[in-house]
mmCIF file of C-alpha atoms in Angstrom:
data_model
loop_
_atom_site.group_PDB
_atom_site.id
_atom_site.type_symbol
_atom_site.label_atom_id
_atom_site.label_comp_id
_atom_site.label_asym_id
_atom_site.label_seq_id
_atom_site.Cartn_x
_atom_site.Cartn_y
_atom_site.Cartn_z
ATOM 1 C CA MET A 54 3.385 -14.921 27.694
ATOM 2 C CA ARG A 55 6.574 -15.292 25.661
ATOM 3 C CA ILE A 56 7.560 -14.926 21.999
ATOM 4 C CA ARG A 57 10.832 -15.541 20.272
ATOM 5 C CA GLY A 58 12.257 -15.308 16.805
ATOM 6 C CA TYR A 59 13.822 -12.855 14.372
ATOM 7 C CA ALA A 60 12.737 -9.327 15.227
ATOM 8 C CA LEU A 61 12.379 -6.723 12.510
ATOM 9 C CA PRO A 62 13.633 -4.284 11.414
ATOM 10 C CA GLN A 63 17.131 -5.571 12.265
ATOM 11 C CA GLY A 64 16.307 -9.277 12.040
ATOM 12 C CA GLU A 65 18.220 -10.262 15.174
ATOM 13 C CA PHE A 66 17.027 -13.197 17.294
ATOM 14 C CA VAL A 67 15.159 -12.139 20.442
ATOM 15 C CA ASP A 68 13.442 -13.909 23.311
ATOM 16 C CA LEU A 69 10.797 -11.615 24.813
ATOM 17 C CA TYR A 70 8.450 -11.926 27.772
ATOM 18 C CA ALA A 71 5.319 -9.865 28.312
ATOM 19 C CA ASP A 72 5.336 -8.333 31.767
ATOM 20 C CA GLY A 73 1.856 -6.841 31.657
ATOM 21 C CA ASP A 74 1.844 -4.434 28.715
ATOM 22 C CA GLN A 75 5.621 -4.259 28.436
ATOM 23 C CA TRP A 76 8.282 -6.367 26.775
ATOM 24 C CA THR A 77 11.192 -7.581 28.845
ATOM 25 C CA THR A 78 14.068 -9.979 28.339
ATOM 26 C CA ASP A 79 13.896 -10.992 32.002
ATOM 27 C CA PRO A 80 12.151 -14.363 32.391
ATOM 28 C CA VAL A 81 8.606 -14.120 33.738
ATOM 29 C CA PRO A 82 7.654 -17.094 35.944
ATOM 30 C CA GLY A 83 5.216 -19.446 34.243
ATOM 31 C CA ALA A 84 5.450 -17.766 30.836
ATOM 32 C CA GLU A 85 5.231 -20.261 27.987
ATOM 33 C CA VAL A 86 6.176 -19.674 24.361
ATOM 34 C CA THR A 87 3.050 -18.404 22.633
ATOM 35 C CA ALA A 88 4.526 -18.115 19.149
ATOM 36 C CA GLU A 89 7.838 -18.069 17.354
ATOM 37 C CA GLY A 90 8.942 -17.082 13.884
ATOM 38 C CA TRP A 91 9.502 -13.670 12.296
ATOM 39 C CA LEU A 92 8.401 -10.881 14.613
ATOM 40 C CA LEU A 93 7.046 -7.424 13.805
ATOM 41 C CA PRO A 94 6.311 -4.862 16.533
ATOM 42 C CA GLY A 95 2.638 -4.732 15.532
ATOM 43 C CA LEU A 96 1.198 -3.378 12.292
ATOM 44 C CA VAL A 97 -0.064 0.200 12.016
ATOM 45 C CA ASP A 98 -2.808 1.690 9.864
ATOM 46 C CA ALA A 99 -1.946 5.386 9.997
ATOM 47 C CA HIS A 100 -4.952 6.632 8.033
ATOM 48 C CA THR A 101 -8.273 4.950 8.755
ATOM 49 C CA HIS A 102 -11.765 6.237 9.539
ATOM 50 C CA PRO A 103 -13.650 3.468 11.370
ATOM 51 C CA GLY A 104 -17.183 3.632 12.692
ATOM 52 C CA ALA A 105 -19.322 4.896 9.807
ATOM 53 C CA GLU A 106 -20.806 2.949 6.924
ATOM 54 C CA LYS A 107 -20.553 5.756 4.375
ATOM 55 C CA PRO A 108 -19.392 9.407 4.215
ATOM 56 C CA GLY A 109 -21.692 11.683 6.157
ATOM 57 C CA ASP A 110 -23.011 8.992 8.525
ATOM 58 C CA ARG A 111 -22.782 9.534 12.260
ATOM 59 C CA LEU A 112 -20.435 7.406 14.338
ATOM 60 C CA ASP A 113 -22.003 4.006 15.062
ATOM 61 C CA LEU A 114 -20.442 2.243 18.048
ATOM 62 C CA ALA A 115 -21.302 -1.270 16.851
ATOM 63 C CA ILE A 116 -19.757 -0.551 13.444
ATOM 64 C CA LEU A 117 -16.767 1.033 15.162
ATOM 65 C CA LYS A 118 -16.067 -2.150 17.157
ATOM 66 C CA ASP A 119 -16.545 -4.353 14.098
ATOM 67 C CA ASP A 120 -14.151 -2.198 12.067
ATOM 68 C CA LEU A 121 -11.522 -2.281 14.799
ATOM 69 C CA ARG A 122 -11.802 -6.072 15.097
ATOM 70 C CA LEU A 123 -11.040 -6.340 11.380
ATOM 71 C CA HIS A 124 -7.881 -4.314 11.973
ATOM 72 C CA VAL A 125 -6.791 -6.637 14.801
ATOM 73 C CA ASP A 126 -7.482 -9.721 12.669
ATOM 74 C CA ALA A 127 -5.089 -8.257 10.097
ATOM 75 C CA GLY A 128 -2.352 -7.781 12.722
ATOM 76 C CA VAL A 129 -2.955 -4.064 13.261
ATOM 77 C CA THR A 130 -2.284 -3.173 16.891
ATOM 78 C CA LEU A 131 -2.219 0.611 16.417
ATOM 79 C CA ILE A 132 -4.294 2.977 14.296
ATOM 80 C CA ARG A 133 -4.302 6.692 13.663
ATOM 81 C CA SER A 134 -7.655 8.175 12.674
ATOM 82 C CA PRO A 135 -7.005 11.578 11.122
ATOM 83 C CA GLY A 136 -10.689 12.458 11.267
ATOM 84 C CA LEU A 137 -13.718 10.721 12.778
ATOM 85 C CA ALA A 138 -17.454 11.156 12.254
ATOM 86 C CA ASP A 139 -17.840 12.240 15.909
ATOM 87 C CA ASP A 140 -15.793 12.284 19.089
ATOM 88 C CA PRO A 141 -15.209 8.608 19.963
ATOM 89 C CA PRO A 142 -16.210 6.856 23.207
ATOM 90 C CA ASP A 143 -13.812 6.585 26.143
ATOM 91 C CA TRP A 144 -12.936 2.969 25.299
ATOM 92 C CA PHE A 145 -11.570 3.961 21.871
ATOM 93 C CA GLY A 146 -7.876 3.139 21.975
ATOM 94 C CA THR A 147 -8.003 1.545 25.427
ATOM 95 C CA ASP A 148 -10.194 -1.557 24.986
ATOM 96 C CA PRO A 149 -7.796 -4.490 25.624
ATOM 97 C CA ASP A 150 -9.106 -6.418 22.598
ATOM 98 C CA LEU A 151 -8.946 -3.520 20.126
ATOM 99 C CA PRO A 152 -6.064 -1.497 18.685
ATOM 100 C CA ARG A 153 -4.365 1.365 20.405
ATOM 101 C CA ALA A 154 -5.585 4.546 18.740
ATOM 102 C CA TRP A 155 -4.570 8.101 18.028
ATOM 103 C CA HIS A 156 -7.212 10.405 16.570
ATOM 104 C CA ALA A 157 -7.797 13.981 15.445
ATOM 105 C CA GLY A 158 -11.482 14.292 16.273
ATOM 106 C CA PRO A 159 -13.816 15.591 13.560
ATOM 107 C CA TRP A 160 -12.214 17.075 10.447
ATOM 108 C CA ILE A 161 -11.800 20.862 10.166
ATOM 109 C CA ALA A 162 -12.738 22.263 6.747
ATOM 110 C CA GLN A 163 -13.620 25.437 4.898
ATOM 111 C CA ALA A 164 -17.227 26.355 4.210
ATOM 112 C CA GLY A 165 -18.707 24.436 1.282
ATOM 113 C CA GLN A 166 -15.977 21.786 1.291
ATOM 114 C CA PHE A 167 -15.780 18.156 2.460
ATOM 115 C CA PHE A 168 -18.582 15.604 2.911
ATOM 116 C CA ASP A 169 -21.951 16.890 4.096
ATOM 117 C CA GLY A 170 -22.600 15.815 7.671
ATOM 118 C CA TRP A 171 -18.963 15.287 8.559
ATOM 119 C CA GLY A 172 -16.506 17.618 10.249
ATOM 120 C CA ARG A 173 -16.648 21.265 11.251
ATOM 121 C CA ARG A 174 -16.778 24.237 8.852
ATOM 122 C CA VAL A 175 -14.546 26.928 10.252
ATOM 123 C CA ASP A 176 -13.675 30.451 9.089
ATOM 124 C CA HIS A 177 -10.000 31.080 8.380
ATOM 125 C CA ALA A 178 -9.704 33.395 11.371
ATOM 126 C CA ASP A 179 -10.943 30.661 13.727
ATOM 127 C CA MET A 180 -8.991 27.726 12.279
ATOM 128 C CA PRO A 181 -5.853 28.097 14.427
ATOM 129 C CA GLU A 182 -7.832 28.212 17.683
ATOM 130 C CA GLN A 183 -10.105 25.315 16.702
ATOM 131 C CA ALA A 184 -7.203 23.133 15.583
ATOM 132 C CA ALA A 185 -5.155 23.920 18.682
ATOM 133 C CA ALA A 186 -8.080 23.073 20.967
ATOM 134 C CA GLN A 187 -8.520 19.719 19.215
ATOM 135 C CA ALA A 188 -4.804 18.914 19.325
ATOM 136 C CA GLN A 189 -4.597 19.842 22.989
ATOM 137 C CA GLN A 190 -7.412 17.378 23.685
ATOM 138 C CA THR A 191 -6.321 14.399 21.574
ATOM 139 C CA GLY A 192 -2.779 15.138 20.349
ATOM 140 C CA TRP A 193 -3.763 15.604 16.688
ATOM 141 C CA ALA A 194 -5.862 17.936 14.545
ATOM 142 C CA LYS A 195 -6.827 17.459 10.891
ATOM 143 C CA ILE A 196 -7.329 20.195 8.278
ATOM 144 C CA ILE A 197 -8.979 19.666 4.886
ATOM 145 C CA ALA A 198 -6.666 21.843 2.791
ATOM 146 C CA ASP A 199 -8.528 21.435 -0.496
ATOM 147 C CA TRP A 200 -11.509 19.609 -1.935
ATOM 148 C CA GLY A 201 -13.242 19.924 -5.306
ATOM 149 C CA VAL A 202 -11.752 20.883 -8.657
ATOM 150 C CA GLY A 203 -11.692 24.665 -8.832
ATOM 151 C CA ASP A 204 -12.122 25.158 -5.066
ATOM 152 C CA GLU A 205 -9.743 27.528 -3.327
ATOM 153 C CA PRO A 206 -7.371 25.723 -0.946
ATOM 154 C CA VAL A 207 -6.655 26.918 2.575
ATOM 155 C CA PRO A 208 -4.213 29.819 2.044
ATOM 156 C CA GLU A 209 -0.600 29.334 3.016
ATOM 157 C CA HIS A 210 -0.652 32.057 5.693
ATOM 158 C CA VAL A 211 -3.674 30.409 7.341
ATOM 159 C CA MET A 212 -2.052 26.986 7.242
ATOM 160 C CA LYS A 213 1.093 28.414 8.835
ATOM 161 C CA ALA A 214 -0.972 30.001 11.608
ATOM 162 C CA VAL A 215 -2.769 26.686 12.210
ATOM 163 C CA ALA A 216 0.492 24.730 12.360
ATOM 164 C CA GLU A 217 2.026 27.238 14.767
ATOM 165 C CA ALA A 218 -1.012 27.145 17.047
ATOM 166 C CA VAL A 219 -1.120 23.335 17.087
ATOM 167 C CA HIS A 220 2.599 23.029 17.748
ATOM 168 C CA ALA A 221 2.406 25.645 20.497
ATOM 169 C CA VAL A 222 0.167 23.326 22.539
ATOM 170 C CA GLY A 223 2.380 20.305 21.867
ATOM 171 C CA GLY A 224 0.067 18.815 19.234
ATOM 172 C CA ARG A 225 0.545 17.577 15.695
ATOM 173 C CA LEU A 226 -1.243 18.500 12.478
ATOM 174 C CA ALA A 227 -2.377 16.226 9.645
ATOM 175 C CA VAL A 228 -3.541 17.763 6.373
ATOM 176 C CA HIS A 229 -5.757 16.262 3.676
ATOM 177 C CA THR A 230 -4.696 17.434 0.232
ATOM 178 C CA GLN A 231 -5.357 16.168 -3.292
ATOM 179 C CA HIS A 232 -4.471 19.293 -5.279
ATOM 180 C CA SER A 233 -1.150 21.019 -5.812
ATOM 181 C CA GLY A 234 -2.134 24.212 -3.988
ATOM 182 C CA GLY A 235 -3.116 22.469 -0.779
ATOM 183 C CA SER A 236 0.037 20.377 -0.613
ATOM 184 C CA ALA A 237 2.226 23.420 -1.319
ATOM 185 C CA ALA A 238 0.592 25.287 1.581
ATOM 186 C CA ALA A 239 0.946 22.274 3.894
ATOM 187 C CA VAL A 240 4.636 21.779 3.162
ATOM 188 C CA ALA A 241 5.412 25.489 3.452
ATOM 189 C CA ALA A 242 3.627 25.531 6.821
ATOM 190 C CA GLY A 243 5.656 22.599 8.155
ATOM 191 C CA VAL A 244 2.690 20.425 9.117
ATOM 192 C CA ASP A 245 3.378 16.987 10.570
ATOM 193 C CA SER A 246 1.809 14.762 7.933
ATOM 194 C CA VAL A 247 0.449 15.115 4.424
ATOM 195 C CA GLU A 248 -2.507 12.791 3.798
ATOM 196 C CA HIS A 249 -3.112 11.469 0.258
ATOM 197 C CA GLY A 250 -0.910 14.130 -1.375
ATOM 198 C CA MET A 251 -2.298 13.459 -4.845
ATOM 199 C CA CYS A 252 -1.098 15.987 -7.455
ATOM 200 C CA MET A 253 1.680 17.160 -5.126
ATOM 201 C CA ASP A 254 4.680 18.725 -6.845
ATOM 202 C CA ALA A 255 7.570 16.265 -6.484
ATOM 203 C CA GLY A 256 9.827 19.276 -5.975
ATOM 204 C CA LEU A 257 8.379 19.560 -2.453
ATOM 205 C CA LEU A 258 9.674 16.162 -1.341
ATOM 206 C CA ASN A 259 13.171 17.263 -0.343
ATOM 207 C CA ASP A 260 11.647 20.012 1.810
ATOM 208 C CA MET A 261 9.346 17.451 3.436
ATOM 209 C CA ALA A 262 12.293 15.205 4.233
ATOM 210 C CA THR A 263 14.303 18.097 5.685
ATOM 211 C CA LYS A 264 11.395 19.151 7.898
ATOM 212 C CA GLY A 265 10.726 15.598 9.087
ATOM 213 C CA MET A 266 7.221 15.564 7.644
ATOM 214 C CA ALA A 267 5.425 12.287 7.001
ATOM 215 C CA PHE A 268 3.542 11.303 3.845
ATOM 216 C CA THR A 269 0.540 8.947 4.004
ATOM 217 C CA PRO A 270 -0.226 8.370 0.317
ATOM 218 C CA THR A 271 -3.211 5.958 0.679
ATOM 219 C CA LEU A 272 -1.978 4.553 -2.625
ATOM 220 C CA SER A 273 -3.940 1.307 -2.718
ATOM 221 C CA VAL A 274 -7.362 2.900 -2.289
ATOM 222 C CA LEU A 275 -6.626 5.551 -4.902
ATOM 223 C CA LEU A 276 -5.500 2.928 -7.421
ATOM 224 C CA SER A 277 -8.548 0.780 -6.680
ATOM 225 C CA GLY A 278 -10.739 3.664 -7.827
ATOM 226 C CA LEU A 279 -9.197 3.907 -11.294
ATOM 227 C CA PRO A 280 -11.892 1.839 -13.067
ATOM 228 C CA ARG A 281 -14.604 4.142 -11.717
ATOM 229 C CA ILE A 282 -12.637 7.220 -12.724
ATOM 230 C CA GLN A 283 -12.256 5.933 -16.268
ATOM 231 C CA GLU A 284 -16.030 5.517 -16.531
ATOM 232 C CA ARG A 285 -16.741 9.147 -15.628
ATOM 233 C CA ALA A 286 -17.960 11.661 -18.157
ATOM 234 C CA GLU A 287 -15.208 13.686 -19.787
ATOM 235 C CA GLY A 288 -14.420 16.923 -17.998
ATOM 236 C CA PRO A 289 -12.103 18.683 -15.522
ATOM 237 C CA ARG A 290 -12.985 16.362 -12.634
ATOM 238 C CA LYS A 291 -12.098 13.243 -14.589
ATOM 239 C CA ASP A 292 -8.903 14.838 -15.922
ATOM 240 C CA TRP A 293 -7.793 15.790 -12.404
ATOM 241 C CA ALA A 294 -8.508 12.380 -10.904
ATOM 242 C CA LEU A 295 -7.042 10.372 -13.766
ATOM 243 C CA THR A 296 -3.871 12.452 -13.929
ATOM 244 C CA GLY A 297 -3.382 12.467 -10.176
ATOM 245 C CA VAL A 298 -4.009 8.787 -9.543
ATOM 246 C CA THR A 299 -1.907 7.488 -12.438
ATOM 247 C CA ALA A 300 1.018 9.680 -11.319
ATOM 248 C CA HIS A 301 0.691 8.735 -7.647
ATOM 249 C CA PRO A 302 2.862 5.573 -7.682
ATOM 250 C CA ARG A 303 5.762 7.572 -9.149
ATOM 251 C CA LEU A 304 5.286 10.238 -6.487
ATOM 252 C CA VAL A 305 5.378 7.640 -3.706
ATOM 253 C CA ALA A 306 8.557 6.064 -5.079
ATOM 254 C CA ALA A 307 10.154 9.505 -5.386
ATOM 255 C CA ALA A 308 9.189 10.298 -1.788
ATOM 256 C CA ALA A 309 10.919 7.134 -0.599
ATOM 257 C CA GLU A 310 14.022 8.004 -2.586
ATOM 258 C CA ALA A 311 14.039 11.532 -1.135
ATOM 259 C CA GLY A 312 13.980 10.159 2.409
ATOM 260 C CA VAL A 313 10.446 11.223 3.308
ATOM 261 C CA THR A 314 8.873 9.231 6.156
ATOM 262 C CA LEU A 315 6.203 7.060 4.545
ATOM 263 C CA LEU A 316 3.186 5.865 6.527
ATOM 264 C CA ALA A 317 0.772 3.153 5.403
ATOM 265 C CA GLY A 318 -2.906 4.058 5.505
ATOM 266 C CA THR A 319 -5.978 2.497 3.932
ATOM 267 C CA ASP A 320 -8.476 5.397 4.254
ATOM 268 C CA SER A 321 -11.770 3.705 3.442
ATOM 269 C CA ARG A 322 -13.796 0.552 3.856
ATOM 270 C CA PRO A 323 -13.427 -2.375 4.164
ATOM 271 C CA HIS A 324 -11.045 -2.236 7.106
ATOM 272 C CA GLY A 325 -8.123 -4.560 7.799
ATOM 273 C CA ARG A 326 -6.411 -4.032 4.433
ATOM 274 C CA VAL A 327 -3.073 -2.542 5.460
ATOM 275 C CA ALA A 328 -1.307 -5.394 3.626
ATOM 276 C CA ASP A 329 -2.754 -4.008 0.376
ATOM 277 C CA GLU A 330 -1.099 -0.658 1.047
ATOM 278 C CA VAL A 331 2.281 -2.251 1.774
ATOM 279 C CA LYS A 332 2.080 -4.219 -1.474
ATOM 280 C CA ALA A 333 1.004 -1.156 -3.451
ATOM 281 C CA MET A 334 4.019 0.775 -2.161
ATOM 282 C CA ALA A 335 6.327 -2.094 -3.083
ATOM 283 C CA ASP A 336 4.758 -2.364 -6.554
ATOM 284 C CA ALA A 337 5.390 1.359 -6.990
ATOM 285 C CA GLY A 338 9.107 0.879 -6.399
ATOM 286 C CA VAL A 339 9.484 1.347 -2.646
ATOM 287 C CA SER A 340 11.756 -1.334 -1.178
ATOM 288 C CA PRO A 341 9.838 -4.084 0.673
ATOM 289 C CA HIS A 342 11.781 -3.218 3.833
ATOM 290 C CA GLN A 343 10.724 0.430 3.670
ATOM 291 C CA ALA A 344 7.155 -0.393 2.637
ATOM 292 C CA LEU A 345 6.779 -2.787 5.551
ATOM 293 C CA GLY A 346 8.303 -0.244 7.913
ATOM 294 C CA ALA A 347 5.648 2.243 6.805
ATOM 295 C CA ALA A 348 3.094 -0.167 8.296
ATOM 296 C CA SER A 349 5.113 -1.154 11.359
ATOM 297 C CA TRP A 350 8.311 0.104 12.993
ATOM 298 C CA THR A 351 8.566 3.412 11.098
ATOM 299 C CA ALA A 352 4.934 4.291 11.787
ATOM 300 C CA ARG A 353 5.186 3.266 15.441
ATOM 301 C CA ALA A 354 8.289 5.428 15.899
ATOM 302 C CA PHE A 355 6.559 8.384 14.213
ATOM 303 C CA LEU A 356 3.640 7.987 16.615
ATOM 304 C CA GLY A 357 5.944 7.720 19.620
ATOM 305 C CA LEU A 358 6.075 3.976 20.345
ATOM 306 C CA GLN A 359 9.109 1.706 20.546
ATOM 307 C CA GLY A 360 9.447 -1.604 18.754
ATOM 308 C CA LEU A 361 10.480 -5.044 19.985
ATOM 309 C CA GLU A 362 12.777 -4.091 22.829
ATOM 310 C CA PRO A 363 12.701 -4.103 26.633
ATOM 311 C CA GLY A 364 10.345 -1.460 27.974
ATOM 312 C CA ALA A 365 8.330 -1.182 24.757
ATOM 313 C CA PRO A 366 4.566 -1.778 24.619
ATOM 314 C CA ALA A 367 3.906 -5.509 24.335
ATOM 315 C CA ASP A 368 2.556 -5.626 20.769
ATOM 316 C CA ALA A 369 3.729 -7.990 18.044
ATOM 317 C CA VAL A 370 2.693 -9.913 14.965
ATOM 318 C CA VAL A 371 4.366 -13.256 14.276
ATOM 319 C CA TYR A 372 4.875 -14.755 10.809
ATOM 320 C CA GLU A 373 6.259 -18.065 9.611
ATOM 321 C CA GLN A 374 8.717 -16.438 7.187
ATOM 322 C CA ASP A 375 10.361 -13.049 6.691
ATOM 323 C CA PRO A 376 7.529 -10.897 5.291
ATOM 324 C CA ARG A 377 10.014 -8.647 3.508
ATOM 325 C CA THR A 378 10.854 -11.482 1.123
ATOM 326 C CA ASP A 379 7.218 -12.560 0.809
ATOM 327 C CA LEU A 380 4.709 -9.771 1.447
ATOM 328 C CA ASP A 381 1.881 -12.307 1.169
ATOM 329 C CA GLN A 382 2.941 -13.397 4.661
ATOM 330 C CA LEU A 383 1.084 -10.303 5.886
ATOM 331 C CA ASN A 384 -2.175 -12.087 5.086
ATOM 332 C CA ARG A 385 -1.195 -15.114 7.198
ATOM 333 C CA PRO A 386 -0.115 -14.048 10.703
ATOM 334 C CA LEU A 387 0.616 -16.924 13.060
ATOM 335 C CA ALA A 388 -0.231 -14.802 16.099
ATOM 336 C CA VAL A 389 -1.241 -11.253 17.006
ATOM 337 C CA ILE A 390 -0.118 -9.952 20.409
ATOM 338 C CA LEU A 391 -1.766 -6.817 21.785
ATOM 339 C CA ARG A 392 -0.991 -5.314 25.191
ATOM 340 C CA GLY A 393 0.773 -8.485 26.252
ATOM 341 C CA ARG A 394 -2.101 -10.817 25.347
ATOM 342 C CA ARG A 395 -2.612 -13.054 22.347
ATOM 343 C CA VAL A 396 -5.738 -11.772 20.592
ATOM 344 C CA ARG A 397 -5.409 -13.986 17.525
#
């Protein structure tokens, strides 16, 4: 198989051959041009929870495959699941027709917090050991730093101990936070990625950039919930949600300006909507180049994969035109290449 065209992020012309699951510039006998145009090194959804119909449901393998197929149809060749309803099957991330996958196993939360039926409720004293064991197994662990209005977030000293334990085994730590206290603890602890980050103090962004932390704002799904928030009864919960969501686009734009690594993630159903997140970032004021990178080359680099170059995994999405000048191109891929095979 062979593709050629203008490869992002640089936009230089390349002629690539798939040698198994690896790109090469050396001609491969019998390889014909599969697609040509504008080339991305595969899209990434860095925050997605496939396999369950609604919060609290157990992992359903048929739903899991259907969800992952929707990602592939959208050009997503790599996902990160910072939290799953259960430990996934062995084929998760390795099925040749479905995206590569990183995951953090079930969420780790405090007692009385997070969705009933999902995750593990762990005492503060046991959090570092539990998170380290998960990260040693799958590379990532996920902590729910805060939850409801008025709930106490995971204390900073606990978060620091968790981050140290995870890093000591060579793992990485993602943290869910939608309140200022949880995000402050996460940034102070030097975790690897802040998920959602609603209500985060913008004064933390420079520290995040300095520490090399990533920010997955899940902006599009939060904005899509605004009509429901506005219909809620007046009270602290509505005030928190309305204030946090309406301020979130400004926070995302400020993060980009501060040099924080942005990752595109869609969070909830339906799957295959990473283009919505890219567009939401761009509408918020992030440059189209940076917004697209958050769903492609930047995210792949953060997760340890190369782009469109010799020796890199043979993933790509091909478009007719430069998607940076027309983000609607993301909804019209000409071809999706996964592990050296055309899957769409």
